XYZ file of C-alpha atoms in Angstrom:
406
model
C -120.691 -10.461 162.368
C -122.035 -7.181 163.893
C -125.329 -6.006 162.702
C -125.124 -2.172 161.350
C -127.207 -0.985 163.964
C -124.707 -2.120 166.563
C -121.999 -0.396 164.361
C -124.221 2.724 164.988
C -124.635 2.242 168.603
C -121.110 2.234 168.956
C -119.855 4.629 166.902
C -122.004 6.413 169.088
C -120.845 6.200 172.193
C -117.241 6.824 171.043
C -118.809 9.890 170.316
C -120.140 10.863 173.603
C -116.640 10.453 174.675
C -115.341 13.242 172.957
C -118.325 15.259 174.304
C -119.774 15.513 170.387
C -123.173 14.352 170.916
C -124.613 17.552 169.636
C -122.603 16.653 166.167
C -123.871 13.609 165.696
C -127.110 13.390 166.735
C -128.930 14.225 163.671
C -127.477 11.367 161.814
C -128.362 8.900 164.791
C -131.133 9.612 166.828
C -132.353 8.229 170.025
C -135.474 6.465 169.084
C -136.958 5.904 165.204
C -140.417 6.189 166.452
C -139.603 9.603 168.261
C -138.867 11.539 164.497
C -142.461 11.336 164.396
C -143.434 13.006 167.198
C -140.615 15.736 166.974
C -142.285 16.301 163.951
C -145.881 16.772 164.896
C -144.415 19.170 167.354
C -143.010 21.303 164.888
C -146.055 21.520 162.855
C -147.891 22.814 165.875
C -146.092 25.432 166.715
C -144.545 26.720 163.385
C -146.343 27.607 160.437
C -143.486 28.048 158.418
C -142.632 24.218 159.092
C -146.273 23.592 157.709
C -145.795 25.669 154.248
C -142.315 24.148 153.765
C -141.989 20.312 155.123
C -138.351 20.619 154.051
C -137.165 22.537 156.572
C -137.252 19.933 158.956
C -135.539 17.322 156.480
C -132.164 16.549 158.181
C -134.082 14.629 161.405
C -136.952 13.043 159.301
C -134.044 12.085 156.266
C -131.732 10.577 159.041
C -134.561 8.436 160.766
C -135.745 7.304 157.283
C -131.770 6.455 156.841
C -131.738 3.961 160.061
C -134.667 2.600 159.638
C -133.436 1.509 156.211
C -130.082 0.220 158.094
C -132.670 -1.588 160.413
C -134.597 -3.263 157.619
C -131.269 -4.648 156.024
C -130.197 -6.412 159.586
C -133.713 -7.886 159.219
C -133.186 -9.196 156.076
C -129.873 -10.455 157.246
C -131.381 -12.417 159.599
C -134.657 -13.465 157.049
C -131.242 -14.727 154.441
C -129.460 -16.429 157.479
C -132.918 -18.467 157.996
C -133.497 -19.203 154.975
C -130.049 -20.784 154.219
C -130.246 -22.572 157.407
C -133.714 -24.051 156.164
C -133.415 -28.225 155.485
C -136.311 -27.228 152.860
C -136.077 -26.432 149.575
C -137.390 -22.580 149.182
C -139.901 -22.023 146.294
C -139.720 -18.835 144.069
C -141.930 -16.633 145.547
C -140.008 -16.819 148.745
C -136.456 -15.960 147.174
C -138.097 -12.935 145.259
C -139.597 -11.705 148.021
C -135.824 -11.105 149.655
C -134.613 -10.211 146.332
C -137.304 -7.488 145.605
C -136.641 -6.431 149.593
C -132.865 -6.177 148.753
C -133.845 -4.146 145.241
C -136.043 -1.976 146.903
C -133.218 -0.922 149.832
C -130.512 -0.870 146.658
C -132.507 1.741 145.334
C -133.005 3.912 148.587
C -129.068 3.911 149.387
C -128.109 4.003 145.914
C -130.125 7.054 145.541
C -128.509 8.960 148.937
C -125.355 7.758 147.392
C -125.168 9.518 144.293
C -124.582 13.144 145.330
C -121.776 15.050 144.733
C -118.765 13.904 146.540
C -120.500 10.671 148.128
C -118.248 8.199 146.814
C -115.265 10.581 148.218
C -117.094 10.162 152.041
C -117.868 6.952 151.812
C -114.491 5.368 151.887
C -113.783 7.452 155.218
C -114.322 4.982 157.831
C -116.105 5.945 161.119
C -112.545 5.851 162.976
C -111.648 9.114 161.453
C -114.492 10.652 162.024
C -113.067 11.176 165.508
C -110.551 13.538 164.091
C -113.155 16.445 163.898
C -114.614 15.688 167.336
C -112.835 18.585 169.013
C -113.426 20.883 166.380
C -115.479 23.851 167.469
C -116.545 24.636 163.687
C -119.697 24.013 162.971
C -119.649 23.361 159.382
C -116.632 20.620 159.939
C -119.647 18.986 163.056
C -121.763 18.565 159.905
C -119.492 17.279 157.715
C -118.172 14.383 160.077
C -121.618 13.897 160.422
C -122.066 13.797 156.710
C -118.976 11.287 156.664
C -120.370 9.065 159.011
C -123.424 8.610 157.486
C -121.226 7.822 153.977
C -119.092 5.147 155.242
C -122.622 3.432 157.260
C -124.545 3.260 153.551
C -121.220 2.449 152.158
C -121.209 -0.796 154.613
C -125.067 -1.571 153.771
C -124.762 -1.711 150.427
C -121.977 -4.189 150.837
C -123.799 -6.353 153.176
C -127.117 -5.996 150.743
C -124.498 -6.944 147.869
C -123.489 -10.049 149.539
C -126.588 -11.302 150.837
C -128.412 -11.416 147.504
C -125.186 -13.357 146.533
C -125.463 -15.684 149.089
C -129.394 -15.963 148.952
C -129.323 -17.210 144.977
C -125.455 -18.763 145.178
C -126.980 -21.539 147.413
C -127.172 -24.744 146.779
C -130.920 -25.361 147.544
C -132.208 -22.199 145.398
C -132.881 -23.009 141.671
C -132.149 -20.248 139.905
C -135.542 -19.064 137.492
C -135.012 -16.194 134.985
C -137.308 -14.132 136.897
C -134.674 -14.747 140.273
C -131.688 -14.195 137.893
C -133.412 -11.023 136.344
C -134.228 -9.274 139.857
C -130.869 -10.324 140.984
C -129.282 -8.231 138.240
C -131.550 -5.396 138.972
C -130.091 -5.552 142.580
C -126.336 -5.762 141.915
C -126.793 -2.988 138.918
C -128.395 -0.403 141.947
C -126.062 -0.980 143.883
C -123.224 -0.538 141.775
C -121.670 -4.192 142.651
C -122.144 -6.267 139.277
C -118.638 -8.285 140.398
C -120.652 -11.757 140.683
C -122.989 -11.537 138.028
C -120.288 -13.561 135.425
C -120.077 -16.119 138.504
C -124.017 -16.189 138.999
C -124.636 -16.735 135.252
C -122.554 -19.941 135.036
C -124.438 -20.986 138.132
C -127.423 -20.623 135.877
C -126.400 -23.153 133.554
C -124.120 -25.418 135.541
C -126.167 -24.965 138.973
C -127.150 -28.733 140.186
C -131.313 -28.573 140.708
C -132.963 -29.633 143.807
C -135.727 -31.723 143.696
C -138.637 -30.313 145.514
C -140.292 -31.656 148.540
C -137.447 -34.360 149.007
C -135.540 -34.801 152.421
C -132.814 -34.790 152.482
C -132.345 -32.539 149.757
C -132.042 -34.477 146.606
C -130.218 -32.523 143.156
C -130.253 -33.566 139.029
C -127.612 -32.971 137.306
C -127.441 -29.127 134.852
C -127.925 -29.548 131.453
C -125.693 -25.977 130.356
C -126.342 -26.202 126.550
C -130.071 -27.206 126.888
C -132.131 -24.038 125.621
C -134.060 -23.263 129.126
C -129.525 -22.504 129.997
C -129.664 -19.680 127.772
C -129.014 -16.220 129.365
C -131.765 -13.544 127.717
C -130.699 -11.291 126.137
C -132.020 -8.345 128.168
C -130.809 -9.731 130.910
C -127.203 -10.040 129.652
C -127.099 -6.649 128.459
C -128.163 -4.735 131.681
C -125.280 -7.139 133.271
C -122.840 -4.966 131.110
C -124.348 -1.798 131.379
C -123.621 -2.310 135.239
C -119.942 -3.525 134.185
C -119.217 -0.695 131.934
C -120.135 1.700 134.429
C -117.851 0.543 137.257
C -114.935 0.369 134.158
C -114.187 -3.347 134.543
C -113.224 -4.526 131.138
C -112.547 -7.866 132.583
C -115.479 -8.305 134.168
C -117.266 -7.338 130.644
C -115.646 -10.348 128.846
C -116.467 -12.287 131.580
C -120.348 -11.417 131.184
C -119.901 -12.185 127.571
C -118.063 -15.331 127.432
C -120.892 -16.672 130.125
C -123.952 -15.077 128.193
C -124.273 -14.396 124.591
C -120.967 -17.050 123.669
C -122.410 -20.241 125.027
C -124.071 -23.236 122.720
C -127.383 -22.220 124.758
C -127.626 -18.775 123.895
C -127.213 -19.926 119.757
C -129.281 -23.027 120.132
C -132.032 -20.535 121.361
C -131.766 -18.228 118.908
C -132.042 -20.430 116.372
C -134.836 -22.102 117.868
C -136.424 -18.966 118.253
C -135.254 -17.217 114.974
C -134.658 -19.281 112.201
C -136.604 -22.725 112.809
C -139.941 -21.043 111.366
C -138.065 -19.372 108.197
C -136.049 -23.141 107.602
C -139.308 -24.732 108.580
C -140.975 -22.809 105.402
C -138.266 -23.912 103.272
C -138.540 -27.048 103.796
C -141.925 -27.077 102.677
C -141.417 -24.769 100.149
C -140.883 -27.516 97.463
C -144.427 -29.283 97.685
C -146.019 -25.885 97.614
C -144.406 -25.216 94.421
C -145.446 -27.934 93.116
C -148.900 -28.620 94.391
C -149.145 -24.725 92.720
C -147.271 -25.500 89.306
C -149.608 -28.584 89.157
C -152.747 -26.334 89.571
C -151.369 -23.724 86.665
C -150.439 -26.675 83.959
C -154.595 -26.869 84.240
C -155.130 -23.681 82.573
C -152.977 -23.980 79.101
C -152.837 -26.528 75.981
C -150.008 -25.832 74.246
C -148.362 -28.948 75.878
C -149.158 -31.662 77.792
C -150.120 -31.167 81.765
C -146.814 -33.079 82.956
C -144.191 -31.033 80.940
C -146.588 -27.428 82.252
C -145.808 -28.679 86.061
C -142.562 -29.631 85.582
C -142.087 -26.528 83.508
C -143.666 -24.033 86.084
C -142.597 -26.301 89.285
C -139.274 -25.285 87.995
C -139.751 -21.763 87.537
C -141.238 -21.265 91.009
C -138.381 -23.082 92.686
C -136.073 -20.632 91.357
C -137.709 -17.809 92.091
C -138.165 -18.846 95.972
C -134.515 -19.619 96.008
C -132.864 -16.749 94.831
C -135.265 -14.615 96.793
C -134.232 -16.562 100.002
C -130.607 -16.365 98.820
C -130.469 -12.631 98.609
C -132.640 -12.135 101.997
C -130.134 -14.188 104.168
C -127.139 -12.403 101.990
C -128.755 -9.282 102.981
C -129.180 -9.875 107.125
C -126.178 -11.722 107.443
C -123.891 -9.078 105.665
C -126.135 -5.868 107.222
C -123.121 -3.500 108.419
C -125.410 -0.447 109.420
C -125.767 -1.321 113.500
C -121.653 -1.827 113.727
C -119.741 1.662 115.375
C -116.012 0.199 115.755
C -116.262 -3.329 115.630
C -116.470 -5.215 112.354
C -116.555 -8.900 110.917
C -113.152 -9.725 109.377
C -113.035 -10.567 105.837
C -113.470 -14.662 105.369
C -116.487 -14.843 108.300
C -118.972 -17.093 107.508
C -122.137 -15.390 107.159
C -123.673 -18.524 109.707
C -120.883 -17.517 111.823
C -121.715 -13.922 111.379
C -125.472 -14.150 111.960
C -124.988 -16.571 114.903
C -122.619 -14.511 116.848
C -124.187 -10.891 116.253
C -124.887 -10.420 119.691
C -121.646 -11.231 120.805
C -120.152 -8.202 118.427
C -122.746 -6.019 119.376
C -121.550 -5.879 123.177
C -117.616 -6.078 122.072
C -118.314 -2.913 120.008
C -119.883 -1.196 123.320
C -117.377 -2.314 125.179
C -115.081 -0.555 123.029
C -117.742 2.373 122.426
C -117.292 2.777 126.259
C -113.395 2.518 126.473
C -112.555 4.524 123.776
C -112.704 8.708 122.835
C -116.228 9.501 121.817
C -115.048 11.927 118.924
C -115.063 9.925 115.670
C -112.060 12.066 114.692
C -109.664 10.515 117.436
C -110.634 6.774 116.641
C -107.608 5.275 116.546
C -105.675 7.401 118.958
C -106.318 5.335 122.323
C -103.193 3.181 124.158
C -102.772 1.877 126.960
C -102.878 -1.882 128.262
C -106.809 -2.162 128.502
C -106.844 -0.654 124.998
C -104.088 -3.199 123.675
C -105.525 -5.989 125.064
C -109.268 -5.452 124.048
C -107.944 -5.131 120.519
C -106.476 -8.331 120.586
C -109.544 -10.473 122.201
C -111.406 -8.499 119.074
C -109.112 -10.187 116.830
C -109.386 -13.632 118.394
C -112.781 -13.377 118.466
C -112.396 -13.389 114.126
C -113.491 -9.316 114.599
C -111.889 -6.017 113.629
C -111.438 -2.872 115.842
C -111.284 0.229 113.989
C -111.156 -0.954 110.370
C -109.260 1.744 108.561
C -111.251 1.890 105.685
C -113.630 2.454 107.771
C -112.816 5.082 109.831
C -113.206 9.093 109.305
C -111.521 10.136 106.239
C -110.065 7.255 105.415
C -112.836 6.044 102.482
């Protein structure tokens, strides 16, 4: 596999064939460390280069561009040796090429999103060569312009698939900090394709055993609560989907996230064991309290007065708790299209919130934004997106629901 700066150095010289060096040589210079000088130059003898710095920005833009292009066949060769390694790598050392990764995803993402970038980048360098004998000037700077597309448009798809191959491999253990920054990387650089794939490698990934040689693994335990995807993680995973439009890809980062026994045993670790954890004890509380009341009457005897007010306070706990989980599990005010269908369980309903929630961006995303064409949209992604909705025990566009239909 080339490295990109040989893909530079090459298209290049093709280049210098067609006598169109002058074209080209502000997207590849000669030497990185000569931008520097060129520009010390020009701040010696121009002024106007010293009251505006971005007239020389073409030169100083295009070295910062291959040094970036130089940094990612560095970290190439940092992933290759750390694959290669007959060590287990610790956490610190994978984040370190993740955060190098995020911070070039960034840098090309940014040069990337200008107008009519994702048009040059799928121009490969071949046809550059078409405007080579073109005397134009403007049509020199925009095969330079191309050029310099389709090379970020092949580093972000080497960047892409080295962070996949860095935290796909066996002898990395996946943390949530690891998973999180890989997210991060894949959402800059507008490749979230793997991150379904790397979240069941989060719950089903074999561990390795640190220290041991050879490398030694335990078996995954996928529905054990450390499994569980968070849940801010899960929903920056489809932000990234929904913006490359890849409704399969958005199941796919739902049915691995927020739909697995993990993800509910957590939240119900997290949510509901204190509240059930009070209810249990709510019964000796009442009546350690009713048996502290029955103190201060006489108009009967202190066992029927506890029994009396233990009663009363028992009630009154219960239908309060009653009505409070009545009230969150059948809250309706955070759902846009997507509703529960009539027979739910409200466990079912409370448990699997989450899961709605992302369904109803999803179809937030796919459908018209104007509440008075709800219900208008066709087409196969439409069709089928209605029908995992009603699978799922879920309604899209509920007609009494929807404008002017009350």
């Amino acid at each position: 596999m080339r490295s990109l700066s040989t893909l530079v150095n090459g298209s290049t010289t093709q280049c210098m064939k067609f006598g169109c060096w002058t074209s080209l040589r502000l997207v590849i210079p000669r030497r990185v460390d000569s931008a520097p000088k060129r520009h010390q130059h020009s701040q010696r003898h121009s002024k106007k280069a010293i009251k505006h710095p971005t007239s020389i920005g073409p030169q100083s833009k295009h070295s910062e561009e291959l040094r970036a292009l130089q940094r990612v066949d560095e970290l190439l060769q940092d992933a290759l040796k750390l694959l290669e390694s007959s060590t287990v790598p610790d956490e610190a050392t994978v984040l370190d090429s993740l955060r190098t990764c995020e911070s070039l995803a960034k840098y090309f993402s940014a040069s990337t999103d200008s107008p009519g970038a994702a048009e040059e980048a799928r121009v490969t360098p071949a046809m550059n060569l078409l405007f080579l004998d073109e005397k134009d000037t403007h049509k020199s700077s925009q095969s330079a312009a191309i050029l310099a597309a389709a090379i970020k448009s092949q580093a972000v798809e080497r960047l892409s698939s080295t962070a996949y191959k860095v935290v796909a491999s066996p002898k990395v253990f996946i943390t949530p900090k690891i998973l999180e920054t890989y997210v991060h990387v894949q959402s800059s650089l507008g490749k979230p394709e793997t991150l379904s794939q790397i979240f069941s490698l989060y719950a089903n990934k074999p561990m390795p055993k640190p220290g041991s040689s050879p490398i030694q693994y335990t078996a995954a335990s996928p529905n054990s609560l450390a499994s569980a995807i968070p849940t801010k993680i899960a929903t920056e995973a489809l932000t990234a989907a929904i913006e490359a439009k890849n409704l399969d890809l958005c199941l796919d980062i739902i049915n691995s996230s927020v739909c697995t026994p993990a993800f509910r045993r957590t939240k119900i670790f997290k949510r509901a064991l204190v509240p059930l954890l009070g209810l249990s004890l709510a019964p000796l509380a009442a009546y350690t309290l009713a048996s502290q009341i029955s103190v201060y009457q006489d108009s009967m005897s202190p066992e029927m007065a506890t029994n009396i007010a233990f009663a009363g306070i028992l009630a009154y706990v219960s239908l309060t708790a009653t009505v409070g989980i009545v009230a969150v599990t059948t809250a309706n005010d955070q759902m846009d299209r997507v509703t529960w269908a009539t027979g739910t369980r409200l466990r079912d309903r409370w448990l699997r919130e989450e899961e709605r929630a992302m369904i109803d961006r999803v179809a937030g995303a796919w459908g018209f934004k104007e509440t008075w064409r709800r219900g208008e949209e066709e087409g196969p992604d439409w069709a089928a997106l209605k029908e995992v909705t009603g699978l799922r025990g879920m309604v899209l566009d509920r007609v009494e629901l929807m404008e002017g239909m009350e």
